[in-house]
mmCIF file of C-alpha atoms and ligand atoms in Angstrom:
data_model
loop_
_atom_site.group_PDB
_atom_site.id
_atom_site.type_symbol
_atom_site.label_atom_id
_atom_site.label_comp_id
_atom_site.label_asym_id
_atom_site.label_seq_id
_atom_site.Cartn_x
_atom_site.Cartn_y
_atom_site.Cartn_z
ATOM 1 C CA MET A 19 31.642 62.460 91.268
ATOM 2 C CA ALA A 20 35.094 60.948 91.359
ATOM 3 C CA LYS A 21 36.060 58.552 88.570
ATOM 4 C CA TYR A 22 36.968 55.700 90.926
ATOM 5 C CA ARG A 23 35.647 54.421 94.236
ATOM 6 C CA ILE A 24 38.418 52.842 96.249
ATOM 7 C CA ALA A 25 37.973 50.984 99.519
ATOM 8 C CA TRP A 26 40.657 51.901 102.014
ATOM 9 C CA LEU A 27 41.355 49.101 104.503
ATOM 10 C CA PRO A 28 44.298 49.932 106.773
ATOM 11 C CA GLY A 29 43.768 47.067 109.239
ATOM 12 C CA ASP A 30 46.191 46.683 112.133
ATOM 13 C CA GLY A 31 49.599 47.874 113.281
ATOM 14 C CA VAL A 32 51.864 49.254 110.596
ATOM 15 C CA GLY A 33 49.101 48.634 108.040
ATOM 16 C CA LYS A 34 47.751 52.063 108.974
ATOM 17 C CA GLU A 35 51.145 53.724 108.522
ATOM 18 C CA VAL A 36 52.000 52.225 105.147
ATOM 19 C CA LEU A 37 48.551 53.085 103.785
ATOM 20 C CA GLU A 38 48.997 56.649 104.987
ATOM 21 C CA ALA A 39 52.227 56.721 102.970
ATOM 22 C CA ALA A 40 50.500 55.337 99.872
ATOM 23 C CA LYS A 41 47.777 57.953 100.200
ATOM 24 C CA ILE A 42 50.316 60.777 100.124
ATOM 25 C CA VAL A 43 51.609 59.469 96.817
ATOM 26 C CA LEU A 44 48.186 58.819 95.256
ATOM 27 C CA ASP A 45 47.029 62.301 96.241
ATOM 28 C CA ASP A 46 50.053 63.854 94.642
ATOM 29 C CA LEU A 47 49.395 61.887 91.458
ATOM 30 C CA GLU A 48 45.918 63.459 91.519
ATOM 31 C CA LEU A 49 44.144 60.171 90.991
ATOM 32 C CA ASP A 50 40.497 61.071 90.550
ATOM 33 C CA ALA A 51 39.251 58.819 93.311
ATOM 34 C CA GLU A 52 37.038 58.726 96.348
ATOM 35 C CA TYR A 53 38.582 56.698 99.163
ATOM 36 C CA ILE A 54 36.157 55.027 101.542
ATOM 37 C CA HIS A 55 37.414 53.679 104.855
ATOM 38 C CA GLY A 56 36.535 50.079 105.721
ATOM 39 C CA ASP A 57 36.761 48.451 109.168
ATOM 40 C CA ILE A 58 38.884 45.313 109.210
ATOM 41 C CA GLY A 59 41.277 43.653 111.644
ATOM 42 C CA TRP A 60 41.980 42.409 115.097
ATOM 43 C CA ASP A 61 40.036 45.068 117.043
ATOM 44 C CA PHE A 62 36.835 44.086 115.247
ATOM 45 C CA TRP A 63 37.430 40.449 116.088
ATOM 46 C CA CYS A 64 37.823 41.327 119.769
ATOM 47 C CA SER A 65 34.821 43.627 119.979
ATOM 48 C CA GLU A 66 32.407 42.136 117.418
ATOM 49 C CA GLY A 67 33.630 38.593 116.881
ATOM 50 C CA ASP A 68 34.351 39.303 113.234
ATOM 51 C CA ALA A 69 37.599 40.695 111.848
ATOM 52 C CA PHE A 70 35.921 41.256 108.483
ATOM 53 C CA PRO A 71 32.493 42.700 109.302
ATOM 54 C CA GLN A 72 29.559 42.502 106.903
ATOM 55 C CA ARG A 73 29.590 46.291 106.391
ATOM 56 C CA THR A 74 33.118 46.001 104.969
ATOM 57 C CA ILE A 75 32.038 43.141 102.705
ATOM 58 C CA ASP A 76 29.189 45.364 101.458
ATOM 59 C CA LEU A 77 31.621 48.212 100.880
ATOM 60 C CA LEU A 78 33.838 45.956 98.761
ATOM 61 C CA LYS A 79 30.826 45.079 96.609
ATOM 62 C CA SER A 80 30.499 48.739 95.664
ATOM 63 C CA VAL A 81 34.050 49.745 94.756
ATOM 64 C CA ASP A 82 36.381 49.563 91.753
ATOM 65 C CA ALA A 83 39.408 48.472 93.759
ATOM 66 C CA ALA A 84 40.775 48.386 97.291
ATOM 67 C CA MET A 85 43.990 49.053 99.122
ATOM 68 C CA PHE A 86 44.610 46.827 102.098
ATOM 69 C CA GLY A 87 47.247 47.359 104.818
ATOM 70 C CA ALA A 88 47.924 44.431 107.112
ATOM 71 C CA ILE A 89 46.176 42.298 109.682
ATOM 72 C CA THR A 90 47.252 40.732 112.925
ATOM 73 C CA SER A 91 46.400 37.023 112.963
ATOM 74 C CA LYS A 92 46.628 34.791 116.014
ATOM 75 C CA PRO A 93 46.113 31.043 116.457
ATOM 76 C CA ALA A 94 42.613 29.894 117.314
ATOM 77 C CA LYS A 95 43.151 29.546 121.102
ATOM 78 C CA ALA A 96 44.756 32.985 121.502
ATOM 79 C CA ALA A 97 42.032 34.492 119.348
ATOM 80 C CA GLU A 98 39.292 32.992 121.516
ATOM 81 C CA ALA A 99 40.973 34.360 124.645
ATOM 82 C CA GLU A 100 40.960 37.941 123.343
ATOM 83 C CA LEU A 101 37.368 37.842 122.206
ATOM 84 C CA ALA A 102 34.869 39.919 124.222
ATOM 85 C CA PRO A 103 33.628 37.542 126.983
ATOM 86 C CA ALA A 104 30.002 37.879 125.907
ATOM 87 C CA LEU A 105 30.885 36.515 122.458
ATOM 88 C CA ARG A 106 32.980 33.508 123.509
ATOM 89 C CA GLY A 107 31.712 30.260 122.067
ATOM 90 C CA LYS A 108 29.062 32.146 120.071
ATOM 91 C CA VAL A 109 30.946 33.212 116.950
ATOM 92 C CA ALA A 110 32.722 31.315 114.177
ATOM 93 C CA PRO A 111 36.403 30.613 114.909
ATOM 94 C CA TYR A 112 38.932 33.250 113.817
ATOM 95 C CA ARG A 113 40.002 33.029 110.176
ATOM 96 C CA SER A 114 42.336 35.388 108.415
ATOM 97 C CA PRO A 115 40.201 38.130 106.806
ATOM 98 C CA ILE A 116 42.485 38.395 103.790
ATOM 99 C CA VAL A 117 42.024 34.716 102.995
ATOM 100 C CA ARG A 118 38.254 35.114 103.401
ATOM 101 C CA MET A 119 38.290 38.192 101.195
ATOM 102 C CA ARG A 120 40.152 36.366 98.426
ATOM 103 C CA GLN A 121 37.637 33.515 98.514
ATOM 104 C CA LEU A 122 34.470 35.548 98.994
ATOM 105 C CA PHE A 123 35.242 37.864 96.074
ATOM 106 C CA ASP A 124 36.874 35.144 93.980
ATOM 107 C CA LEU A 125 40.127 37.100 93.701
ATOM 108 C CA TYR A 126 41.740 34.107 92.080
ATOM 109 C CA VAL A 127 44.972 35.650 90.867
ATOM 110 C CA CYS A 128 47.608 36.565 93.387
ATOM 111 C CA LEU A 129 50.061 38.589 91.340
ATOM 112 C CA ARG A 130 53.461 39.236 92.902
ATOM 113 C CA PRO A 131 56.091 40.978 90.789
ATOM 114 C CA LEU A 132 59.549 40.739 92.346
ATOM 115 C CA LYS A 133 61.978 43.025 90.639
ATOM 116 C CA SER A 134 65.227 44.322 92.071
ATOM 117 C CA PHE A 135 65.546 48.094 91.959
ATOM 118 C CA ARG A 136 68.987 49.202 90.872
ATOM 119 C CA GLY A 137 71.052 50.348 93.833
ATOM 120 C CA ASN A 138 68.912 48.765 96.534
ATOM 121 C CA PRO A 139 71.488 47.689 99.148
ATOM 122 C CA LEU A 140 69.204 44.773 100.057
ATOM 123 C CA ASN A 141 69.272 43.153 96.616
ATOM 124 C CA TYR A 142 70.464 39.575 96.564
ATOM 125 C CA LYS A 143 71.608 40.268 93.021
ATOM 126 C CA GLU A 144 70.979 43.145 90.648
ATOM 127 C CA GLY A 145 68.675 42.534 87.702
ATOM 128 C CA ILE A 146 66.213 40.024 89.181
ATOM 129 C CA ASP A 147 62.824 40.259 87.524
ATOM 130 C CA ILE A 148 60.426 37.465 88.445
ATOM 131 C CA VAL A 149 56.638 37.537 88.425
ATOM 132 C CA VAL A 150 54.787 35.040 90.593
ATOM 133 C CA PHE A 151 51.239 33.963 89.772
ATOM 134 C CA ARG A 152 49.862 32.294 92.864
ATOM 135 C CA GLU A 153 46.474 30.596 92.856
ATOM 136 C CA ASN A 154 44.542 32.475 95.514
ATOM 137 C CA THR A 155 41.315 30.723 96.487
ATOM 138 C CA GLU A 156 41.804 26.981 97.008
ATOM 139 C CA ASP A 157 44.495 24.336 97.644
ATOM 140 C CA LEU A 158 45.541 23.987 101.309
ATOM 141 C CA TYR A 159 43.720 27.273 101.935
ATOM 142 C CA SER A 160 40.339 25.637 101.297
ATOM 143 C CA GLY A 161 39.563 25.791 105.018
ATOM 144 C CA VAL A 162 38.299 22.195 104.950
ATOM 145 C CA GLU A 163 40.016 20.921 108.071
ATOM 146 C CA PHE A 164 39.349 18.480 110.882
ATOM 147 C CA SER A 165 40.840 18.511 114.340
ATOM 148 C CA PRO A 166 39.783 16.222 115.920
ATOM 149 C CA VAL A 167 38.938 13.968 112.980
ATOM 150 C CA PRO A 168 35.309 12.763 113.178
ATOM 151 C CA ASP A 169 34.807 8.966 113.195
ATOM 152 C CA GLU A 170 32.462 9.327 110.247
ATOM 153 C CA LEU A 171 35.211 10.775 108.081
ATOM 154 C CA ALA A 172 37.735 8.181 109.264
ATOM 155 C CA GLY A 173 35.258 5.456 108.314
ATOM 156 C CA VAL A 174 34.894 6.768 104.773
ATOM 157 C CA LEU A 175 38.634 7.214 104.343
ATOM 158 C CA GLN A 176 39.253 3.696 105.521
ATOM 159 C CA LYS A 177 36.906 2.412 102.848
ATOM 160 C CA LEU A 178 38.282 4.552 100.037
ATOM 161 C CA SER A 179 42.011 4.926 100.688
ATOM 162 C CA LYS A 180 44.615 2.211 101.145
ATOM 163 C CA PRO A 181 47.313 4.474 102.607
ATOM 164 C CA PHE A 182 44.810 5.558 105.241
ATOM 165 C CA ALA A 183 45.373 2.173 106.926
ATOM 166 C CA ALA A 184 48.481 3.713 108.520
ATOM 167 C CA PHE A 185 46.222 6.074 110.481
ATOM 168 C CA SER A 186 43.066 4.063 110.969
ATOM 169 C CA SER A 187 43.884 2.896 114.480
ATOM 170 C CA LEU A 188 44.236 6.453 115.791
ATOM 171 C CA LYS A 189 41.602 8.149 117.900
ATOM 172 C CA GLY A 190 40.082 11.298 116.432
ATOM 173 C CA ASP A 191 42.074 13.616 118.670
ATOM 174 C CA GLU A 192 45.372 11.891 117.877
ATOM 175 C CA TYR A 193 45.601 13.393 114.412
ATOM 176 C CA ALA A 194 44.293 16.205 112.231
ATOM 177 C CA ILE A 195 43.398 16.544 108.574
ATOM 178 C CA SER A 196 43.720 19.615 106.343
ATOM 179 C CA CYS A 197 42.382 19.107 102.837
ATOM 180 C CA LYS A 198 44.279 20.281 99.797
ATOM 181 C CA ILE A 199 41.468 20.859 97.348
ATOM 182 C CA ASN A 200 42.332 21.961 93.839
ATOM 183 C CA THR A 201 39.818 22.310 91.051
ATOM 184 C CA ARG A 202 40.315 22.089 87.310
ATOM 185 C CA LYS A 203 38.731 25.495 86.925
ATOM 186 C CA GLY A 204 40.899 27.090 89.604
ATOM 187 C CA SER A 205 44.076 25.553 88.247
ATOM 188 C CA GLU A 206 43.310 26.401 84.666
ATOM 189 C CA ARG A 207 42.453 30.037 85.250
ATOM 190 C CA ILE A 208 45.628 30.834 87.209
ATOM 191 C CA ILE A 209 47.790 29.037 84.644
ATOM 192 C CA ARG A 210 46.031 30.860 81.837
ATOM 193 C CA ALA A 211 46.491 34.190 83.634
ATOM 194 C CA ALA A 212 50.236 33.517 83.834
ATOM 195 C CA PHE A 213 50.473 32.709 80.119
ATOM 196 C CA GLU A 214 48.324 35.696 79.151
ATOM 197 C CA PHE A 215 50.595 37.946 81.188
ATOM 198 C CA ALA A 216 53.667 36.436 79.527
ATOM 199 C CA LYS A 217 52.118 37.036 76.121
ATOM 200 C CA LYS A 218 51.085 40.607 76.883
ATOM 201 C CA PHE A 219 54.428 41.657 78.315
ATOM 202 C CA GLY A 220 56.727 39.669 76.024
ATOM 203 C CA ARG A 221 57.924 37.298 78.722
ATOM 204 C CA LYS A 222 59.776 34.235 77.484
ATOM 205 C CA LYS A 223 58.988 31.458 79.919
ATOM 206 C CA VAL A 224 56.427 30.203 82.414
ATOM 207 C CA THR A 225 57.670 27.806 85.093
ATOM 208 C CA VAL A 226 55.073 25.620 86.759
ATOM 209 C CA VAL A 227 55.893 25.010 90.416
ATOM 210 C CA GLN A 228 54.440 21.834 91.933
ATOM 211 C CA LYS A 229 55.181 18.580 93.705
ATOM 212 C CA ALA A 230 53.444 16.183 91.346
ATOM 213 C CA ASN A 231 55.978 13.414 92.012
ATOM 214 C CA VAL A 232 54.487 12.992 95.503
ATOM 215 C CA VAL A 233 51.213 14.879 95.622
ATOM 216 C CA ARG A 234 49.887 13.103 92.588
ATOM 217 C CA ALA A 235 46.195 13.873 92.542
ATOM 218 C CA THR A 236 46.155 17.650 92.960
ATOM 219 C CA ASP A 237 49.593 18.683 91.721
ATOM 220 C CA GLY A 238 49.485 16.028 89.025
ATOM 221 C CA MET A 239 46.312 17.632 87.725
ATOM 222 C CA PHE A 240 47.830 21.113 87.982
ATOM 223 C CA LEU A 241 50.829 20.068 85.903
ATOM 224 C CA GLU A 242 48.717 18.250 83.347
ATOM 225 C CA ILE A 243 46.491 21.307 82.856
ATOM 226 C CA ALA A 244 49.570 23.509 82.542
ATOM 227 C CA LYS A 245 50.865 21.338 79.713
ATOM 228 C CA GLU A 246 47.522 21.606 77.935
ATOM 229 C CA VAL A 247 47.324 25.384 78.323
ATOM 230 C CA ALA A 248 50.954 25.822 77.256
ATOM 231 C CA ARG A 249 50.117 24.295 73.855
ATOM 232 C CA GLU A 250 47.933 27.312 73.161
ATOM 233 C CA TYR A 251 50.943 29.634 73.595
ATOM 234 C CA PRO A 252 53.580 28.360 71.197
ATOM 235 C CA GLY A 253 55.683 31.523 71.553
ATOM 236 C CA ILE A 254 56.188 31.023 75.282
ATOM 237 C CA ALA A 255 58.369 28.294 76.739
ATOM 238 C CA MET A 256 57.041 26.226 79.612
ATOM 239 C CA ASP A 257 58.996 24.202 82.097
ATOM 240 C CA ASP A 258 58.172 22.808 85.489
ATOM 241 C CA ALA A 259 59.963 22.316 88.763
ATOM 242 C CA ASN A 260 59.281 20.652 92.078
ATOM 243 C CA VAL A 261 58.727 23.267 94.717
ATOM 244 C CA ASP A 262 61.612 22.052 96.901
ATOM 245 C CA ALA A 263 64.154 22.089 94.085
ATOM 246 C CA MET A 264 62.741 25.409 92.991
ATOM 247 C CA THR A 265 63.866 27.086 96.210
ATOM 248 C CA MET A 266 67.446 25.969 95.531
ATOM 249 C CA TRP A 267 67.433 26.892 91.867
ATOM 250 C CA LEU A 268 65.945 30.292 92.537
ATOM 251 C CA LEU A 269 68.825 31.080 94.851
ATOM 252 C CA LYS A 270 71.386 29.519 92.541
ATOM 253 C CA ASN A 271 70.298 31.308 89.428
ATOM 254 C CA PRO A 272 67.380 33.707 89.720
ATOM 255 C CA PHE A 273 68.014 34.869 86.152
ATOM 256 C CA ASN A 274 66.775 31.532 84.800
ATOM 257 C CA TYR A 275 63.264 32.459 85.903
ATOM 258 C CA ASP A 276 60.705 34.732 84.388
ATOM 259 C CA VAL A 277 57.048 33.993 85.202
ATOM 260 C CA LEU A 278 56.250 31.387 87.884
ATOM 261 C CA VAL A 279 52.837 29.843 88.417
ATOM 262 C CA ALA A 280 51.929 27.787 91.460
ATOM 263 C CA PRO A 281 49.069 26.459 93.560
ATOM 264 C CA ASN A 282 48.215 28.587 96.577
ATOM 265 C CA LEU A 283 50.593 27.380 99.321
ATOM 266 C CA TYR A 284 53.656 26.878 97.119
ATOM 267 C CA GLY A 285 53.011 30.318 95.650
ATOM 268 C CA ASP A 286 52.853 31.776 99.151
ATOM 269 C CA ILE A 287 56.224 30.259 100.027
ATOM 270 C CA ILE A 288 58.014 30.905 96.752
ATOM 271 C CA SER A 289 56.848 34.535 96.636
ATOM 272 C CA ASP A 290 58.381 35.210 100.063
ATOM 273 C CA LEU A 291 61.644 33.702 98.872
ATOM 274 C CA CYS A 292 61.600 35.886 95.768
ATOM 275 C CA ALA A 293 60.696 38.953 97.846
ATOM 276 C CA GLN A 294 63.748 38.395 100.010
ATOM 277 C CA MET A 295 65.955 38.358 96.911
ATOM 278 C CA VAL A 296 64.750 41.831 95.937
ATOM 279 C CA GLY A 297 64.951 43.484 99.346
ATOM 280 C CA GLY A 298 62.682 41.628 101.718
ATOM 281 C CA LEU A 299 59.399 42.570 103.306
ATOM 282 C CA GLY A 300 59.655 46.227 102.389
ATOM 283 C CA PHE A 301 59.586 45.370 98.697
ATOM 284 C CA GLY A 302 56.938 42.688 98.214
ATOM 285 C CA ALA A 303 53.794 44.099 96.614
ATOM 286 C CA SER A 304 50.805 41.950 95.882
ATOM 287 C CA GLY A 305 47.594 42.124 93.890
ATOM 288 C CA ASN A 306 44.578 39.927 94.644
ATOM 289 C CA ILE A 307 42.755 40.082 91.361
ATOM 290 C CA GLY A 308 39.379 38.777 90.282
ATOM 291 C CA ASP A 309 37.172 39.506 87.292
ATOM 292 C CA LYS A 310 35.309 42.342 89.023
ATOM 293 C CA LEU A 311 37.381 43.474 91.987
ATOM 294 C CA ALA A 312 41.049 43.706 92.844
ATOM 295 C CA VAL A 313 42.609 44.293 96.259
ATOM 296 C CA PHE A 314 46.200 45.468 96.519
ATOM 297 C CA GLU A 315 48.430 45.026 99.548
ATOM 298 C CA PRO A 316 51.998 44.728 100.767
ATOM 299 C CA THR A 317 52.792 41.077 101.489
ATOM 300 C CA HIS A 318 54.196 41.881 104.915
ATOM 301 C CA GLY A 319 52.194 41.597 108.110
ATOM 302 C CA SER A 320 51.152 44.179 110.692
ATOM 303 C CA ALA A 321 54.523 44.068 112.549
ATOM 304 C CA PRO A 322 53.050 44.783 116.020
ATOM 305 C CA LYS A 323 56.504 45.509 117.474
ATOM 306 C CA TYR A 324 56.955 48.458 115.084
ATOM 307 C CA ALA A 325 53.387 49.771 115.268
ATOM 308 C CA GLY A 326 53.150 53.485 115.950
ATOM 309 C CA GLN A 327 56.805 54.149 115.152
ATOM 310 C CA TYR A 328 56.471 55.084 111.488
ATOM 311 C CA LYS A 329 59.688 53.315 110.680
ATOM 312 C CA VAL A 330 58.730 50.523 108.286
ATOM 313 C CA ASN A 331 59.433 50.810 104.602
ATOM 314 C CA PRO A 332 56.306 51.819 102.654
ATOM 315 C CA ILE A 333 57.699 50.861 99.245
ATOM 316 C CA ALA A 334 55.863 47.509 99.143
ATOM 317 C CA THR A 335 52.579 49.344 99.692
ATOM 318 C CA ILE A 336 53.445 52.150 97.310
ATOM 319 C CA MET A 337 54.276 49.557 94.649
ATOM 320 C CA ALA A 338 50.942 47.883 95.453
ATOM 321 C CA ALA A 339 49.313 51.260 94.737
ATOM 322 C CA LYS A 340 51.226 51.286 91.450
ATOM 323 C CA MET A 341 49.727 47.889 90.609
ATOM 324 C CA MET A 342 46.298 49.306 91.425
ATOM 325 C CA LEU A 343 46.900 52.183 89.020
ATOM 326 C CA GLU A 344 47.754 49.688 86.287
ATOM 327 C CA TRP A 345 44.667 47.663 87.038
ATOM 328 C CA LEU A 346 42.531 50.791 86.787
ATOM 329 C CA GLY A 347 44.139 51.538 83.428
ATOM 330 C CA GLU A 348 46.088 54.561 84.728
ATOM 331 C CA GLU A 349 49.280 53.474 82.989
ATOM 332 C CA GLU A 350 50.947 56.850 82.833
ATOM 333 C CA LYS A 351 50.548 57.491 86.564
ATOM 334 C CA ALA A 352 51.776 53.962 87.281
ATOM 335 C CA LYS A 353 54.895 54.528 85.204
ATOM 336 C CA ARG A 354 55.671 57.845 86.859
ATOM 337 C CA LEU A 355 55.245 56.260 90.256
ATOM 338 C CA GLU A 356 57.522 53.316 89.537
ATOM 339 C CA GLN A 357 60.133 55.644 88.138
ATOM 340 C CA ALA A 358 59.952 57.862 91.212
ATOM 341 C CA VAL A 359 60.448 54.854 93.495
ATOM 342 C CA ALA A 360 63.397 53.667 91.385
ATOM 343 C CA GLY A 361 64.875 57.174 91.493
ATOM 344 C CA VAL A 362 64.679 57.464 95.278
ATOM 345 C CA ILE A 363 66.328 54.076 95.697
ATOM 346 C CA ARG A 364 69.087 54.866 93.218
ATOM 347 C CA GLU A 365 69.742 58.271 94.780
ATOM 348 C CA ALA A 366 70.303 56.581 98.173
ATOM 349 C CA LYS A 367 69.528 59.681 100.254
ATOM 350 C CA VAL A 368 66.312 58.538 101.844
ATOM 351 C CA ARG A 369 66.417 55.088 103.339
ATOM 352 C CA THR A 370 64.255 53.378 105.925
ATOM 353 C CA TYR A 371 65.790 51.257 108.681
ATOM 354 C CA ASP A 372 65.630 47.997 106.702
ATOM 355 C CA MET A 373 67.806 49.648 104.043
ATOM 356 C CA GLY A 374 70.301 50.791 106.633
ATOM 357 C CA GLY A 375 68.966 54.332 107.012
ATOM 358 C CA SER A 376 66.868 56.227 109.510
ATOM 359 C CA SER A 377 64.211 57.856 107.327
ATOM 360 C CA THR A 378 60.631 57.410 108.450
ATOM 361 C CA THR A 379 57.755 55.825 106.569
ATOM 362 C CA LEU A 380 56.340 59.207 105.633
ATOM 363 C CA GLU A 381 59.721 60.707 104.713
ATOM 364 C CA MET A 382 60.101 57.893 102.208
ATOM 365 C CA ALA A 383 56.634 58.631 100.806
ATOM 366 C CA LYS A 384 57.454 62.335 100.512
ATOM 367 C CA ALA A 385 60.780 61.649 98.799
ATOM 368 C CA ILE A 386 58.922 59.538 96.236
ATOM 369 C CA THR A 387 56.328 62.262 95.820
ATOM 370 C CA ALA A 388 59.067 64.824 95.201
ATOM 371 C CA ARG A 389 60.246 62.797 92.214
ATOM 372 C CA LEU A 390 56.861 62.216 90.610
ATOM 373 C CA ASN A 391 57.376 65.045 88.164
ATOM 374 C CA VAL A 392 60.920 64.188 87.155
ATOM 375 C CA PRO A 393 60.696 63.482 83.411
ATOM 376 C CA VAL A 394 60.686 59.829 82.356
ATOM 377 C CA GLY A 395 64.232 58.472 81.973
ATOM 378 C CA ALA A 396 65.922 61.268 83.976
HETATM 379 C C1 IPM B 12 50.299 36.329 102.220
HETATM 380 C C2 IPM B 12 50.199 36.015 103.697
HETATM 381 C C3 IPM B 12 48.824 35.420 103.999
HETATM 382 C C4 IPM B 12 48.741 34.113 103.254
HETATM 383 C C5 IPM B 12 48.514 35.238 105.493
HETATM 384 C C6 IPM B 12 48.610 36.546 106.230
HETATM 385 C C7 IPM B 12 47.188 34.594 105.735
HETATM 386 O O1 IPM B 12 51.234 35.186 104.078
HETATM 387 O O2 IPM B 12 49.475 37.114 101.732
HETATM 388 O O3 IPM B 12 51.191 35.806 101.574
HETATM 389 O O4 IPM B 12 49.121 33.061 103.767
HETATM 390 O O5 IPM B 12 48.273 34.132 102.110
HETATM 391 MG MG1 MG B 13 52.673 34.844 102.553
#
């Protein structure tokens, strides 16, 4: 029996291609693993009314880790229109399977390391090394939303909230409400994960990203908890920044930042900004990590316009596989893999279209594979 069971979830579009690339590399590293395919994505929504079928949920309950490609998501109306006619009106509205997966399996840490590889022509600046800890299960992703707003809810809000007076004359279909729900537990565990990471890897500072000056209840609580947790880590500096100012400061001086921690939506936004500084979509790897299961993915989408062309850069996914190796405790393989990726980038012979070259997805994977046995530091 193999040492690890890994769920393999290619999903849609280029998701299939980048996972194929990651598989080439993992096979060459001789990871002792059994890879089990799982159905997920748009086709299953259209044919079964569920983009994340129960059989895939069951599979995820039985594995050590998973690799996930990408999923096509469409707004509710478009989704309904593509659903098999017999299912229309009978199934729950479309929701992104990755968001469901994070919540269902309590994958509360979204870990996004954004490091510029030396010689990458897409670097904003050389030497950027930022790690984003994004809360991954709550906040504006809670799914508690109302459109139209039921009268019952409006009645309660009118009783309990003064500012609601500005909206109380509206009819239910004249506005919509999306709830930002943040818990103490959820806030504390992501903040603690960021500090633990800083401690383990000798990082100097954790920056708490929020908007507590306006969003007082939820972000105020997040910031307050961060200050409490920070006291337990005297060797690590803590500062905080409003999410809007943060976008400017990150561009102005990315070297001022080390570890960032943020509630779900701000983390989503800030991590895309950081990804762009280290090469864009082809370089953003992501880990969705819980206490029992972790799912690794590139942060990019399924890029329908490139599907089938094998031209997208697989490095984000290959670096996600590297994060999976670390999570499994396969440090040596992870190191070799990262070094091989760095070597290929530095060498500048094999480059995908985003990097200004014409190499294919699989050529990139093979070039990385060819360097897996180059001694460390060469
Ligand atoms: C991400 C993506 C997802 C998110 C989408 C695809 C639902 O943007 O992983 O960052 O918003 O979390
Ligand atoms: Mg995102």
